[in-house]
Tab-separated table of C-alpha atoms in Angstrom:
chain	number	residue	atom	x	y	z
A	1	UNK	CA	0.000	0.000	0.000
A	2	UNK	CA	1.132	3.197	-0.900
A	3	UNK	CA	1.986	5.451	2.069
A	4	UNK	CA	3.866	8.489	3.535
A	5	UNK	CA	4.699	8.825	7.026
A	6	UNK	CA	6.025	11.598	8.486
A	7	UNK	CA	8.166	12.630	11.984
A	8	UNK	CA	7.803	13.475	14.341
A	9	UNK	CA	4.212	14.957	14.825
A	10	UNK	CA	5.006	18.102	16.641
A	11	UNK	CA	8.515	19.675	16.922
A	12	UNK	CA	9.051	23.095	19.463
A	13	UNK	CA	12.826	24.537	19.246
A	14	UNK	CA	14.064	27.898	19.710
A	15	UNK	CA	14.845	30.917	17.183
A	16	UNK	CA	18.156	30.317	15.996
A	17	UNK	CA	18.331	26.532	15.941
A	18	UNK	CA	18.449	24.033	13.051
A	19	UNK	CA	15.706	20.849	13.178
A	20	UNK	CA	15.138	18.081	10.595
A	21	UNK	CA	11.916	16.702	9.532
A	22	UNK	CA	11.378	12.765	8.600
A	23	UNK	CA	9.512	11.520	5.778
A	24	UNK	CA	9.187	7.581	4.816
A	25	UNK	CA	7.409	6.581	1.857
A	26	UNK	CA	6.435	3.141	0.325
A	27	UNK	CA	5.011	4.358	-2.807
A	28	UNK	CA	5.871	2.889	-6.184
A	29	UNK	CA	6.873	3.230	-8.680
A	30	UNK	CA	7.868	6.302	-7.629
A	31	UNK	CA	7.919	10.130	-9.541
A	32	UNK	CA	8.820	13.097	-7.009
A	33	UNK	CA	8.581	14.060	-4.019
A	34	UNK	CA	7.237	17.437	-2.482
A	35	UNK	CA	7.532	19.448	0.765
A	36	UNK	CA	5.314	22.248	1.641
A	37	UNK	CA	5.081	24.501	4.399
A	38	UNK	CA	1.646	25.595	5.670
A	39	UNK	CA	0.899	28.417	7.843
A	40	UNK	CA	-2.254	28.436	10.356
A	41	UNK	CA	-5.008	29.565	8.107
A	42	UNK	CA	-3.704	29.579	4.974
A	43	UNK	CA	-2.860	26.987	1.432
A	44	UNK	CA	0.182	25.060	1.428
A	45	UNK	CA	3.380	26.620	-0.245
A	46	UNK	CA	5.787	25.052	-2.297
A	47	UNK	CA	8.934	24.071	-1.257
A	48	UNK	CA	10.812	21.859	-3.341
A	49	UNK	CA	9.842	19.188	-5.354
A	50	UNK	CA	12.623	15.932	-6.015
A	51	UNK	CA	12.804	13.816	-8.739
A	52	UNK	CA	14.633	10.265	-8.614
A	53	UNK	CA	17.867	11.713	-9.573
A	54	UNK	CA	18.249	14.509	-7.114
A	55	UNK	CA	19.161	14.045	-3.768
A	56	UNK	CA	19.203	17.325	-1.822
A	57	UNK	CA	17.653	20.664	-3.261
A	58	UNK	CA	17.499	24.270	-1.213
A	59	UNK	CA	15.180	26.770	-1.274
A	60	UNK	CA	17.117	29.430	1.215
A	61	UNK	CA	16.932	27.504	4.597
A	62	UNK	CA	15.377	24.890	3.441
A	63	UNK	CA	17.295	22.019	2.451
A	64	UNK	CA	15.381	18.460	1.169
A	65	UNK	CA	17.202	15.417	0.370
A	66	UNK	CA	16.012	12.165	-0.862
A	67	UNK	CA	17.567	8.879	-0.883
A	68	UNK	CA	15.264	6.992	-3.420
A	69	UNK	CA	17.038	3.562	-2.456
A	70	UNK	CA	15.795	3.806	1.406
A	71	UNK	CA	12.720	5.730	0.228
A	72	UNK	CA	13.774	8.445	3.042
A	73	UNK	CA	13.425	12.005	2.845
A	74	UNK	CA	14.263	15.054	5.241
A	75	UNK	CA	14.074	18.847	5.387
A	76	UNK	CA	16.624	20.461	7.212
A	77	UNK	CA	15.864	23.692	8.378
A	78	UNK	CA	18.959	26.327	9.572
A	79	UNK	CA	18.721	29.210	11.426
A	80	UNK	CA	15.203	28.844	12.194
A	81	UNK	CA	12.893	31.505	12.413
A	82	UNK	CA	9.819	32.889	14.112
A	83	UNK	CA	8.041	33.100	10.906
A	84	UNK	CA	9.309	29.045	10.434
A	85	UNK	CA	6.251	27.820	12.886
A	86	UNK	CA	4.023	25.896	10.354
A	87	UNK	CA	2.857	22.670	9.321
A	88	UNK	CA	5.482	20.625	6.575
A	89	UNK	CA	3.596	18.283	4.525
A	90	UNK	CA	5.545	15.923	2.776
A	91	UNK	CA	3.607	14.754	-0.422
A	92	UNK	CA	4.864	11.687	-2.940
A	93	UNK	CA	3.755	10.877	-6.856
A	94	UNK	CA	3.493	7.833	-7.892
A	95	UNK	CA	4.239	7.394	-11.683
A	96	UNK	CA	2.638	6.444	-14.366
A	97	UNK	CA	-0.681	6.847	-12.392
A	98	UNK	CA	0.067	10.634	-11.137
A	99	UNK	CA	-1.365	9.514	-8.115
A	100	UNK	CA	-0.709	11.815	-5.236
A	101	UNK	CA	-0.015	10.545	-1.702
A	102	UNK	CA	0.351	12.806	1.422
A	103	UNK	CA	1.875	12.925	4.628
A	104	UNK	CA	0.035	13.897	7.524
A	105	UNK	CA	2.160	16.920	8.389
A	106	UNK	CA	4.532	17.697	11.141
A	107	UNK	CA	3.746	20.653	13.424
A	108	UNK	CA	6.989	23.065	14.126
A	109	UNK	CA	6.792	25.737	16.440
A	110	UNK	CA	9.727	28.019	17.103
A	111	UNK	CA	9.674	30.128	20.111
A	112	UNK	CA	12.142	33.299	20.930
B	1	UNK	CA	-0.996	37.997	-10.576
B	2	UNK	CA	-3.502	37.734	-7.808
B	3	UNK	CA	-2.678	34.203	-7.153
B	4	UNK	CA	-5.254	31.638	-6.786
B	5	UNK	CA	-8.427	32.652	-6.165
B	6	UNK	CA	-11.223	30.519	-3.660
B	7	UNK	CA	-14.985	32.218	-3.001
B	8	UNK	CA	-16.429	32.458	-0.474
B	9	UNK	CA	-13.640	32.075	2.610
B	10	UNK	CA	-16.295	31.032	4.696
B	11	UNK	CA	-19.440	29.490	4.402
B	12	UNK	CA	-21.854	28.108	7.164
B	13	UNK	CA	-24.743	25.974	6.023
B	14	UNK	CA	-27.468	23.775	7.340
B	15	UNK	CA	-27.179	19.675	6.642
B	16	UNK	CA	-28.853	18.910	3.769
B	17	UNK	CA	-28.450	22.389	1.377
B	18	UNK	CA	-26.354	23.001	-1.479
B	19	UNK	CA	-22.949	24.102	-1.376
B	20	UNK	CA	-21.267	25.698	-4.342
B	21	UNK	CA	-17.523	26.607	-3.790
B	22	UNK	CA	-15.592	28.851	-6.798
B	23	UNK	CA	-12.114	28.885	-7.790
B	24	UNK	CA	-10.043	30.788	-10.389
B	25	UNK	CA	-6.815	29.208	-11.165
B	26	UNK	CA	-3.622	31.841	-12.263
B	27	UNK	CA	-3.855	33.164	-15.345
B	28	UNK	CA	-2.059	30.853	-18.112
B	29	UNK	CA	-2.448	27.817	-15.758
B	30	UNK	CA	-2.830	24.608	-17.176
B	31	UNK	CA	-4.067	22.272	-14.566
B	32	UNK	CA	-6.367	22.661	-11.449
B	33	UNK	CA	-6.545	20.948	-8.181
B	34	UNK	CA	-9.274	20.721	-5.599
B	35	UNK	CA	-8.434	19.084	-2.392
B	36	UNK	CA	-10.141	18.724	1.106
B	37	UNK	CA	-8.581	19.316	4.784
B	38	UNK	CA	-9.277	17.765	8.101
B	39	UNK	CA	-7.788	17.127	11.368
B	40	UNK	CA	-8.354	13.783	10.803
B	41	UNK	CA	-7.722	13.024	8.068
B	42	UNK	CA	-5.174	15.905	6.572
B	43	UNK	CA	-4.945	16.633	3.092
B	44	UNK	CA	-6.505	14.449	0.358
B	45	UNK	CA	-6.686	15.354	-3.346
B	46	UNK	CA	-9.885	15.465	-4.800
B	47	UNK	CA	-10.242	15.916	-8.054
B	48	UNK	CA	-7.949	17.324	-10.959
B	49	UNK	CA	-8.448	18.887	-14.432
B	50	UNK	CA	-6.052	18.955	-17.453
B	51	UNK	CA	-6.753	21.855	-19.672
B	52	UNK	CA	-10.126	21.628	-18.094
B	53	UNK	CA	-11.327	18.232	-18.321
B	54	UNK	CA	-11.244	15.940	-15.382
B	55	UNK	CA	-8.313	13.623	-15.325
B	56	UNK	CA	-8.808	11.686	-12.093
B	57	UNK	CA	-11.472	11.726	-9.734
B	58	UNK	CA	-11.301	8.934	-7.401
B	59	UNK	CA	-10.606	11.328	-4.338
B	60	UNK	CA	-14.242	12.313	-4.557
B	61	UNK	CA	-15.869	11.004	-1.581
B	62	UNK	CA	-19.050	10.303	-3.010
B	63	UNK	CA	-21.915	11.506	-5.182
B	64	UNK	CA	-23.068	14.423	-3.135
B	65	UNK	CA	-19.408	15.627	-4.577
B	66	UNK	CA	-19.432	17.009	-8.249
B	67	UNK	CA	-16.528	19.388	-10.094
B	68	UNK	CA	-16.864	21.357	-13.079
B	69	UNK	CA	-14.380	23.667	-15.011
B	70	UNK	CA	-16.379	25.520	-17.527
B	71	UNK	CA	-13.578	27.342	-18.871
B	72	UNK	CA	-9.746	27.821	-18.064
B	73	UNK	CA	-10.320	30.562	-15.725
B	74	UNK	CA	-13.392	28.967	-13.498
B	75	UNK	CA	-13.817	25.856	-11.337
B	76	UNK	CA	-16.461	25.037	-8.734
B	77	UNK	CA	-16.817	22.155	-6.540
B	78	UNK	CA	-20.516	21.404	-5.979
B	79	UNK	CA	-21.905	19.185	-2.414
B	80	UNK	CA	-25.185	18.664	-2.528
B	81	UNK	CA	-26.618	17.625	-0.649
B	82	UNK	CA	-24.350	18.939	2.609
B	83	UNK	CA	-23.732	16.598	5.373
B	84	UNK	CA	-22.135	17.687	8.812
B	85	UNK	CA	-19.181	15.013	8.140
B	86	UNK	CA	-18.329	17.477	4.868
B	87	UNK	CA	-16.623	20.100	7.176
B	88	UNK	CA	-13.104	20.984	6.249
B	89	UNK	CA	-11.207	23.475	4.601
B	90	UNK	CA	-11.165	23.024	0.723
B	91	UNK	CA	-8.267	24.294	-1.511
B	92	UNK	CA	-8.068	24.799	-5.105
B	93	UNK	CA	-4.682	24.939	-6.735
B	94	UNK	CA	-3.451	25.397	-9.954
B	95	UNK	CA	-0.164	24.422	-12.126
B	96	UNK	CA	1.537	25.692	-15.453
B	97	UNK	CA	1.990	22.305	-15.892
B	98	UNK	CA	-0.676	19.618	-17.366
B	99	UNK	CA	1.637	16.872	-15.203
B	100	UNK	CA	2.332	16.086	-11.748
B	101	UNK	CA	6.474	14.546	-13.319
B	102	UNK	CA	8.289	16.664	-10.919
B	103	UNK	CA	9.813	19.326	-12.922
B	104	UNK	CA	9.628	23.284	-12.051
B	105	UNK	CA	6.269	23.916	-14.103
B	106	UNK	CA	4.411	21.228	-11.816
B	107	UNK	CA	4.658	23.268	-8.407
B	108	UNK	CA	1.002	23.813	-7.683
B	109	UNK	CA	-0.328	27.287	-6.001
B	110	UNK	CA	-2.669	26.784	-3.644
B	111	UNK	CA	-5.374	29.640	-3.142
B	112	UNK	CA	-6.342	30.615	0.073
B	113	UNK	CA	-9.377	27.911	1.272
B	114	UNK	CA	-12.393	27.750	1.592
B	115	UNK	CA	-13.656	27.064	5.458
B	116	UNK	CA	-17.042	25.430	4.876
B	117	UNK	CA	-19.130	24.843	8.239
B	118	UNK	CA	-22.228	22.127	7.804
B	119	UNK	CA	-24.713	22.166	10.603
């Protein structure tokens, strides 16, 4: 069955430090794989998006990788931020079907 | 561009009345998204169109659900009739793309949501 599983649920650190967010998938074949960040009250916002061959991609803080062979991927995020308390959905596409499978989200909240 | 647009941001109804939510995708936008949020259950894709014709719609729950993209620049997701069990937000989002392969044109924009309340 195809899944994503993301962890942990609910991360608190302070401004300043760098965390790393878990993602496990079992879906195949697999296409890419996506993180967003989600604010309280508002859509989900792009982050990156991995295909097979890439293993890491930034997007400022923000660094994904993916190891396709484990079926593991992670955002690291440096310096954190106030403005980095959100919800990061990991989301994976299975190919040839364009299916889209998500994660359930892990909750970060980053305190002064 | 103004983004993705969702109407209305909230909506309260009674169980059992229709519910008619509106979307317009960004401008030039090949592909539109309309997904549901819970607690529970998180985020689950609902339907999608290509160039405005439904590709896949096995995410719709059942068939109280209906979608329909008249044109490129319009969308609306129809429940009717509304149960209290249809509560969540719902998101429309839209991509240049008419894929979901991975490259830069697939990154989808997601409007702002539409909070729907059933009674």
């Amino acid at each position: 069955k195809n899944q994503v599983e993301q962890s942990p649920q609910s991360l608190i650190i302070l401004e300043g430090k760098n965390c790393t967010l878990q993602c496990n998938y079992t879906v195949s074949p697999f296409s890419n794989l996506r993180w967003y960040k989600q604010d309280t009250g508002r859509g989900p916002v792009s982050l990156t998006i991995m295909t097979f061959s890439e293993n890491t991609k930034s997007n400022g803080r923000y660094t994904a990788t993916l190891d396709a062979d484990t079926k593991q991927s992670s955002l690291h995020i440096t310096a954190s931020q106030l403005s980095d308390s959100a919800s990061y959905i990991c989301v994976v596409s299975a190919a040839e079907t364009d299916k889209l499978i998500f994660g359930t989200g892990t909750r970060l909240q980053v305190f002064p | 561009d103004a983004g993705v647009i969702q109407s209305p941001r909230h909506e309260v109804t009674e169980m059992g009345q229709e519910v008619t939510l509106r979307c317009k995708p960004i401008s030039g936008h090949n592909s539109l998204f309309w997904y549901r949020q819970t607690m529970m259950r998180g985020l689950e894709l609902l339907i999608y169109f290509n160039n405005n014709v439904p590709i896949d719609d096995s995410g719709m729950p059942e068939d109280r659900f209906s979608a329909k993209m008249p044109n490129a620049s319009f969308s609306t997701l129809k429940i009717q009739p509304s149960e209290p069990r249809d509560s969540a937000v719902y998101f429309c989002a839209s991509t240049e793309s008419l894929g979901l392969a991975g490259g830069p044109a697939d990154t989808q924009y997601f409007g702002p949501g539409t909070r729907l309340t059933v009674l």
